[in-house]
Short mmCIF file of C-alpha atoms in Angstrom, two decimals:
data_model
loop_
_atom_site.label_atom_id
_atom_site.label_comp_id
_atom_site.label_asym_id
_atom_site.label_seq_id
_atom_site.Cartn_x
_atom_site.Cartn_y
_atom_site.Cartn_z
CA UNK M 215 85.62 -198.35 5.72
CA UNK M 216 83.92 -197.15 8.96
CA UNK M 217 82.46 -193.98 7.13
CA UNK M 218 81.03 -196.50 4.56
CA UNK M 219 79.24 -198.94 7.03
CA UNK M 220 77.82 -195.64 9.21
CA UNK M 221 76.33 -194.33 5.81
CA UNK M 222 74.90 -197.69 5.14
CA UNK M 223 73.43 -197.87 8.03
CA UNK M 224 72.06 -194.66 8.12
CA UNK M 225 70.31 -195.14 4.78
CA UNK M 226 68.98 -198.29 6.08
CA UNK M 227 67.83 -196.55 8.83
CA UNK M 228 66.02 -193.82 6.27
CA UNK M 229 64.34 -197.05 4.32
CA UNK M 230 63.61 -198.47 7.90
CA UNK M 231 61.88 -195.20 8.57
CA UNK M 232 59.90 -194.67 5.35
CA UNK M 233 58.45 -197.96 5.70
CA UNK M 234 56.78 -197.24 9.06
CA UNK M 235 56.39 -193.54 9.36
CA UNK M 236 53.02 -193.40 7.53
CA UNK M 237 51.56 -191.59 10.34
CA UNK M 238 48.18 -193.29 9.59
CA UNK M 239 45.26 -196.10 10.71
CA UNK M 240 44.29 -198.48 7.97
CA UNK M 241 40.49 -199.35 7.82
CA UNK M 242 41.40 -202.43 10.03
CA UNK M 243 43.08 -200.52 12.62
CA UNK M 244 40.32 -198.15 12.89
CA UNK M 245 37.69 -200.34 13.51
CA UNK M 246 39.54 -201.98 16.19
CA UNK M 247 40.40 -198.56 17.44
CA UNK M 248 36.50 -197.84 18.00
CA UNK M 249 35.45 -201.90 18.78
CA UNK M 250 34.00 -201.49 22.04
CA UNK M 251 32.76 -197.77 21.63
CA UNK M 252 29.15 -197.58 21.36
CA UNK M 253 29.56 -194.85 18.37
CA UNK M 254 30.77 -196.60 15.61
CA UNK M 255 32.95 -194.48 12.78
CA UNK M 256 32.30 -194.85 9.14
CA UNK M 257 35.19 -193.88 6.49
CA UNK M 258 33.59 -191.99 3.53
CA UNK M 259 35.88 -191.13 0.38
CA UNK M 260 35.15 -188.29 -1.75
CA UNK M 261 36.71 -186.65 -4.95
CA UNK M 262 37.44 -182.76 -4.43
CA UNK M 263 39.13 -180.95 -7.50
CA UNK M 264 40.61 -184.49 -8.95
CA UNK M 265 41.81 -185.11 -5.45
CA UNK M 266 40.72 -188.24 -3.64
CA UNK M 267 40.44 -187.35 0.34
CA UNK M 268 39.28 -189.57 2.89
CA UNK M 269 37.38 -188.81 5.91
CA UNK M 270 36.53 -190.27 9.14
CA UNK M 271 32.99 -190.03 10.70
CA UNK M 272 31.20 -190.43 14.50
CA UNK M 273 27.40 -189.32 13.44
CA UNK M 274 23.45 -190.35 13.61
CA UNK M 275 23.41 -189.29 10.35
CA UNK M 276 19.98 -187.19 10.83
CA UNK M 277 22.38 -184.08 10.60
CA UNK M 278 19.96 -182.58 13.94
CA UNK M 279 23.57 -182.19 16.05
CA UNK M 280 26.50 -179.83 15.94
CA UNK M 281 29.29 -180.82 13.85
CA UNK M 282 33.12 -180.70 14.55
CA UNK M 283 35.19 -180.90 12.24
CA UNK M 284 38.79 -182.06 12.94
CA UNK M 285 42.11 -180.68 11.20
CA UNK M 286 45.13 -182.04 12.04
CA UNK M 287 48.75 -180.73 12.00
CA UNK M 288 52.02 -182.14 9.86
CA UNK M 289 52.73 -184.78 9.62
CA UNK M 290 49.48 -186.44 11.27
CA UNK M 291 46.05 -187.68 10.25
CA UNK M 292 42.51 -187.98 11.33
CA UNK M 293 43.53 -190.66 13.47
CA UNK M 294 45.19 -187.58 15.62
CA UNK M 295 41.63 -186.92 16.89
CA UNK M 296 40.02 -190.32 17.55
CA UNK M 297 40.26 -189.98 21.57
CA UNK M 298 37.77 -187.07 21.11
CA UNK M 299 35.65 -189.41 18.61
CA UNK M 300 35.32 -192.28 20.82
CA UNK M 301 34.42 -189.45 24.10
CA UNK M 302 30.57 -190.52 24.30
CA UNK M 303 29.45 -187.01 25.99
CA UNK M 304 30.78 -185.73 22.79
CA UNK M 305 28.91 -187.94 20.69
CA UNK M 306 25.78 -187.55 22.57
CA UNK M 307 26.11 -184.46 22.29
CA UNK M 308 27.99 -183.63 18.37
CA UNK M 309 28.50 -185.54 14.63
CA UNK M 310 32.26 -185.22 14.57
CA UNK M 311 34.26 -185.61 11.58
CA UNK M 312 38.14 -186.34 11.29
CA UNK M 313 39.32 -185.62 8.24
CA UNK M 314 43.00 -186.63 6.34
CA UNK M 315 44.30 -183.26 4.75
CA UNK M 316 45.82 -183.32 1.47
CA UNK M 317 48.95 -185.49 1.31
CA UNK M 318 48.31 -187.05 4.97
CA UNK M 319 46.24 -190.46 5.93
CA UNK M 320 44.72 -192.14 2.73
CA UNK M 321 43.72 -188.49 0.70
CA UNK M 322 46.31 -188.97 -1.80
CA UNK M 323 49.00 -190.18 0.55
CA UNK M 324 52.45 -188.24 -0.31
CA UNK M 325 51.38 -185.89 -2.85
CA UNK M 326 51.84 -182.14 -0.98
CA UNK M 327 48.97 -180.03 -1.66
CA UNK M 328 51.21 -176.48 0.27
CA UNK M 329 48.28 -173.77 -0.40
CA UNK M 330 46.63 -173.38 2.56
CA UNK M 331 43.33 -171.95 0.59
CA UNK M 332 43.21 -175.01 -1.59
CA UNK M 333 43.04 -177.07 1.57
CA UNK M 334 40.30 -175.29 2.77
CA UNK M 335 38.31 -175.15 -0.59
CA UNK M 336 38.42 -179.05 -0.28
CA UNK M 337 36.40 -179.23 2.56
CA UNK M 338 33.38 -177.54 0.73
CA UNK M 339 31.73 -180.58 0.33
CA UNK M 340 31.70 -182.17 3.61
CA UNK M 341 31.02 -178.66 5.27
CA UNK M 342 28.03 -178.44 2.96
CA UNK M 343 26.65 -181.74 4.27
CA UNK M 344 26.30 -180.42 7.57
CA UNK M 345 25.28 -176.93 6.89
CA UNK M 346 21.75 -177.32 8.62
CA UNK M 347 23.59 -177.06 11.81
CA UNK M 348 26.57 -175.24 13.67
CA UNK M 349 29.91 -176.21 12.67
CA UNK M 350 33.00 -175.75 14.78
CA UNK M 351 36.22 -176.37 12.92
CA UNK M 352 38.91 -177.31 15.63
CA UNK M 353 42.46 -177.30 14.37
CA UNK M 354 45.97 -178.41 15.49
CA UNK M 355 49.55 -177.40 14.85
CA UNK M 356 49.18 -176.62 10.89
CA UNK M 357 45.66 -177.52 10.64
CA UNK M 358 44.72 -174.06 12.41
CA UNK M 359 45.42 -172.16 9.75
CA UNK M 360 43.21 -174.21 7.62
CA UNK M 361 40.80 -174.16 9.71
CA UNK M 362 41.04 -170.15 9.89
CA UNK M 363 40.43 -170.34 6.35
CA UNK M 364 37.76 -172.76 5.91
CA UNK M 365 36.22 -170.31 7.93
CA UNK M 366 36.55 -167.34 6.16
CA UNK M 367 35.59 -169.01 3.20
CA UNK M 368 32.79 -170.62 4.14
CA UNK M 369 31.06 -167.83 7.11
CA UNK M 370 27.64 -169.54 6.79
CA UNK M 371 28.38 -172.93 7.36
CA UNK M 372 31.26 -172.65 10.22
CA UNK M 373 30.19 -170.68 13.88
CA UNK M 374 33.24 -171.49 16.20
CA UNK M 375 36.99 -172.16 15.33
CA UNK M 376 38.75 -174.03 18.14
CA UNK M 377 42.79 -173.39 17.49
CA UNK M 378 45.19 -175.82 19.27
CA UNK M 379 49.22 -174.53 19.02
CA UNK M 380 48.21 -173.10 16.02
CA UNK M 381 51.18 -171.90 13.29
CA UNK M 382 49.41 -168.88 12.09
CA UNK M 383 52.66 -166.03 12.42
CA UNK M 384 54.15 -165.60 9.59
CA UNK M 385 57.07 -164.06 11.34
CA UNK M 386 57.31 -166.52 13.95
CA UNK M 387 57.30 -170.09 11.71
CA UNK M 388 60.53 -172.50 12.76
CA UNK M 389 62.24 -174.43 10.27
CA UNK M 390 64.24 -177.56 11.53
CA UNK M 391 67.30 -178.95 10.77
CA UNK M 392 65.27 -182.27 9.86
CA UNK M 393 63.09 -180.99 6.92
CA UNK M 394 66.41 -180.54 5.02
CA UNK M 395 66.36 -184.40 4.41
CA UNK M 396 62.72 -184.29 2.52
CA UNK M 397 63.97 -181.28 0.29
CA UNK M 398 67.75 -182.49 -0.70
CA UNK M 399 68.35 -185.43 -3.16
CA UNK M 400 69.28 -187.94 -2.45
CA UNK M 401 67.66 -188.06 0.71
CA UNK M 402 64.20 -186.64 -0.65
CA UNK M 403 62.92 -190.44 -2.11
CA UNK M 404 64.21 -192.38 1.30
CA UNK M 405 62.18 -189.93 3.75
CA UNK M 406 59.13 -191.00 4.75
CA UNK M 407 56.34 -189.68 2.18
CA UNK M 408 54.36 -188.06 5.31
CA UNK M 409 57.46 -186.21 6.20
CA UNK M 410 58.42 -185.26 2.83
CA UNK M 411 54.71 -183.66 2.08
CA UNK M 412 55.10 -182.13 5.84
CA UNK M 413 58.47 -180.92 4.57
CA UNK M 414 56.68 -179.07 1.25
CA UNK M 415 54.21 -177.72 3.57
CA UNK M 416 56.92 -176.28 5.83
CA UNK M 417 58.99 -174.53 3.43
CA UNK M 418 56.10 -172.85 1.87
CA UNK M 419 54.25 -171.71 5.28
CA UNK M 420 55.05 -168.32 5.68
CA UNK M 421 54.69 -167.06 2.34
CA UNK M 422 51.06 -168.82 2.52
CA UNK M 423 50.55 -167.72 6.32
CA UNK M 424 51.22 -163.94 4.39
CA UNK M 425 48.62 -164.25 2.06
CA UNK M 426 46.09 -165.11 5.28
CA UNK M 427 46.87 -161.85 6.51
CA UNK M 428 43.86 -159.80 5.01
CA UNK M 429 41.90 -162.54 6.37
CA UNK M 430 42.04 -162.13 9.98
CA UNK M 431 39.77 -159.50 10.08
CA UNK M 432 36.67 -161.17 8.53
CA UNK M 433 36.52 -163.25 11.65
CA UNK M 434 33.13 -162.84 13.34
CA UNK M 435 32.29 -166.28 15.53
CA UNK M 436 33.65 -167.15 18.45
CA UNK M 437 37.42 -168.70 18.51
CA UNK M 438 38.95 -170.46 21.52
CA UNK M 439 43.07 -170.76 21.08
CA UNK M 440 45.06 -172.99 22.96
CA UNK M 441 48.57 -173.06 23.60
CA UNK M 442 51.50 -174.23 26.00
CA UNK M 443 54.53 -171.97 27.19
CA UNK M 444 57.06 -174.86 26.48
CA UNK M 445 55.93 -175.26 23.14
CA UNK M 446 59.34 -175.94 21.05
CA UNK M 447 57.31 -176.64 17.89
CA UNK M 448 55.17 -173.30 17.32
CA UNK M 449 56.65 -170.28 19.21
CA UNK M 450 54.07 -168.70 22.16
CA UNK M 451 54.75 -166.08 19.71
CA UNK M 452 51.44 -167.10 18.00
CA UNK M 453 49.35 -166.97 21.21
CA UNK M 454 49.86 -162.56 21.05
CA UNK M 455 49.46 -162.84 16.98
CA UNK M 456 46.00 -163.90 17.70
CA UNK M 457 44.99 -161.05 20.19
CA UNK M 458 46.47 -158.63 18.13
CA UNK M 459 44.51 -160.14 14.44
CA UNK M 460 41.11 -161.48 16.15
CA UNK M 461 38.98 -159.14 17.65
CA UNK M 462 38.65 -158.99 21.45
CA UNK M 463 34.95 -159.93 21.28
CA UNK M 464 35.30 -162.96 19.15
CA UNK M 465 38.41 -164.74 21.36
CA UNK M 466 38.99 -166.58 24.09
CA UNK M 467 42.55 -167.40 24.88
CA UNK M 468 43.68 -170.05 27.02
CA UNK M 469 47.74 -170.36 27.96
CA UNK M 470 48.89 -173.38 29.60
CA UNK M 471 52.08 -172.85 31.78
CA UNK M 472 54.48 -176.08 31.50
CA UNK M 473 52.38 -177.72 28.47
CA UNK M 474 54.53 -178.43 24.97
CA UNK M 475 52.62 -179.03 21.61
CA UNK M 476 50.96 -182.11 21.53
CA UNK M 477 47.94 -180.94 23.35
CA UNK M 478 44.79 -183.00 21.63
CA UNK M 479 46.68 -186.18 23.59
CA UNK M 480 47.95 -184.29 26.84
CA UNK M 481 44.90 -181.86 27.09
CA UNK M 482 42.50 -184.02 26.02
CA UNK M 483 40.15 -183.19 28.93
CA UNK M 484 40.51 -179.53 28.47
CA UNK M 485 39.61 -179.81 25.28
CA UNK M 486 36.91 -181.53 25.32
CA UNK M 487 35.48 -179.14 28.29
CA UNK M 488 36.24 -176.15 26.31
CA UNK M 489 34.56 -177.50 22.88
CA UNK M 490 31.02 -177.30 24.85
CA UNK M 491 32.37 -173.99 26.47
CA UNK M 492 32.74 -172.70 22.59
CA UNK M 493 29.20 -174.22 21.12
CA UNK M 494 27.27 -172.76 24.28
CA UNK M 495 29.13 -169.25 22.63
CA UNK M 496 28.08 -169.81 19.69
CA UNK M 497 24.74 -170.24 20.86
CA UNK M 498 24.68 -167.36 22.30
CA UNK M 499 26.06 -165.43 19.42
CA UNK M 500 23.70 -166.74 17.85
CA UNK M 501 20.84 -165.52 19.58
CA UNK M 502 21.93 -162.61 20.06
CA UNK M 503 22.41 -162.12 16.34
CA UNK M 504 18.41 -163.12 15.83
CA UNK M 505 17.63 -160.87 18.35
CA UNK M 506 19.56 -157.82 16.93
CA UNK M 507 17.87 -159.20 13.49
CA UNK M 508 14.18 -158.94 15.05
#
């Protein structure tokens, strides 16, 4: 009788969960969010490949700025990034963009999109949009290997790659206990839908981190990575991946001693500091490119 009112509870608890685990800002929310910021955002929908994905956007809309582009880990959503959105020196100074990845936010909420390339491909259109200036693609958690690839993909219309606790080792990618719930029946259709496309996205990592690995040498802008030593989420493991796959004269590594994985929130500062760090780089790299060209 006691094992019966425990499992009840705990699948009430599940259906508890599912309800509010969304992991997402409705329209409403959001414009509360930025109510008394001077930068107002404006959420744009667009159709990529039959898939509907929804962005977020801080910009003049004269395109004459740098653009960053957000990408944020799993579960998560553009939201993850709206501390850096509502920053005024950054908007002064950039057009940022925050978008939902496939699965996450409101860009087709639940349904798991686990190729990391097909991610990437989807942000063609919004890294088109902004081509006529330098892009930096900043990504968290699992969103740095998207970003990685976005770059790669797209080498004319992204100049710096910012890489926050990044899962980009293949032979360093943790699996918890707690994704078993999103892949077993009959647990899969009470877990949240966030977790459960999280869940896909984790089981499939490092055979898709794998097929990145031919990748890591067409890297040619400047990268900044970003990691803690207590991170219990991605392994520091990752930090020496990316000396040993990115070449010395494109990265900047930055190891925080004491700091876990949730850095956009509890490095917010650094962050910030370092993305003007990595566009005066790119600058840089950039003129030294015309002048190698002249």
């Amino acid at each position: 009788m006691n094992n019966r009112k425990y499992f009840i509870a705990f699948i009430s608890i599940l259906m508890l969960l599912a309800g509010c685990m969304q992991f997402r800002t409705s329209p409403k929310g959001i414009k509360e969010e930025f109510a008394e910021n001077e930068a107002k955002p404006e959420i744009k929908d667009i159709e990529v490949n039959g898939k509907k994905i929804r962005y977020v956007e801080v910009a003049d809309g004269r395109h004459s700025k740098p653009t960053i582009l957000f990408i944020h880990g799993a579960p998560g959503s553009s939201d993850n990034f709206f501390q850096f959105m509502k920053d005024q020196t950054l908007a002064s100074k950039f057009d940022m963009i925050s978008v939902d990845r496939p699965g996450y936010g409101y860009s087709n909420f639940g349904e798991s999109v686990t190729s990391i390339e097909e991610q990437a491909l989807i942000l063609e259109p919004i890294l088109k949009e902004y081509r006529s200036t330098p892009t930096i693609v900043v990504g968290h958690s699992y969103g740095g290997p998207v970003a990685v690839k976005a770059a790669v993909l797209y080498p004319d219309w992204v100049q710096g790659i910012m890489l926050l606790a990044p899962a980009i080792d293949p032979d360093h990618e943790k699996k918890f206990a707690i994704a078993w719930f999103g892949k077993t029946k009959p647990f899969r259709w009470l877990t949240p839908k966030s977790w459960k496309v999280a869940t896909d996205e984790k089981y499939s990592h490092v055979e898709e981190l794998k097929k990145m690995l031919p990748d890591w040498g067409k890297i040619e802008v400047p990268v900044t990575y970003i990691q803690g030593d207590k991170d219990r989420l991605v392994p520091y493991d990752n930090l020496a991946f990316a000396e040993k796959m990115i070449a010395p004269s494109c990265l900047k590594v930055i190891g925080i001693p004491g700091e876990d994985h949730f850095l956009p929130w509890s490095q917010e500062k650094l962050v910030t500091g370092e993305i003007f760090v990595l566009e005066k780089r790119i600058e840089a790299s950039r003129h030294q490119t015309l002048s190698k060209d002249s």
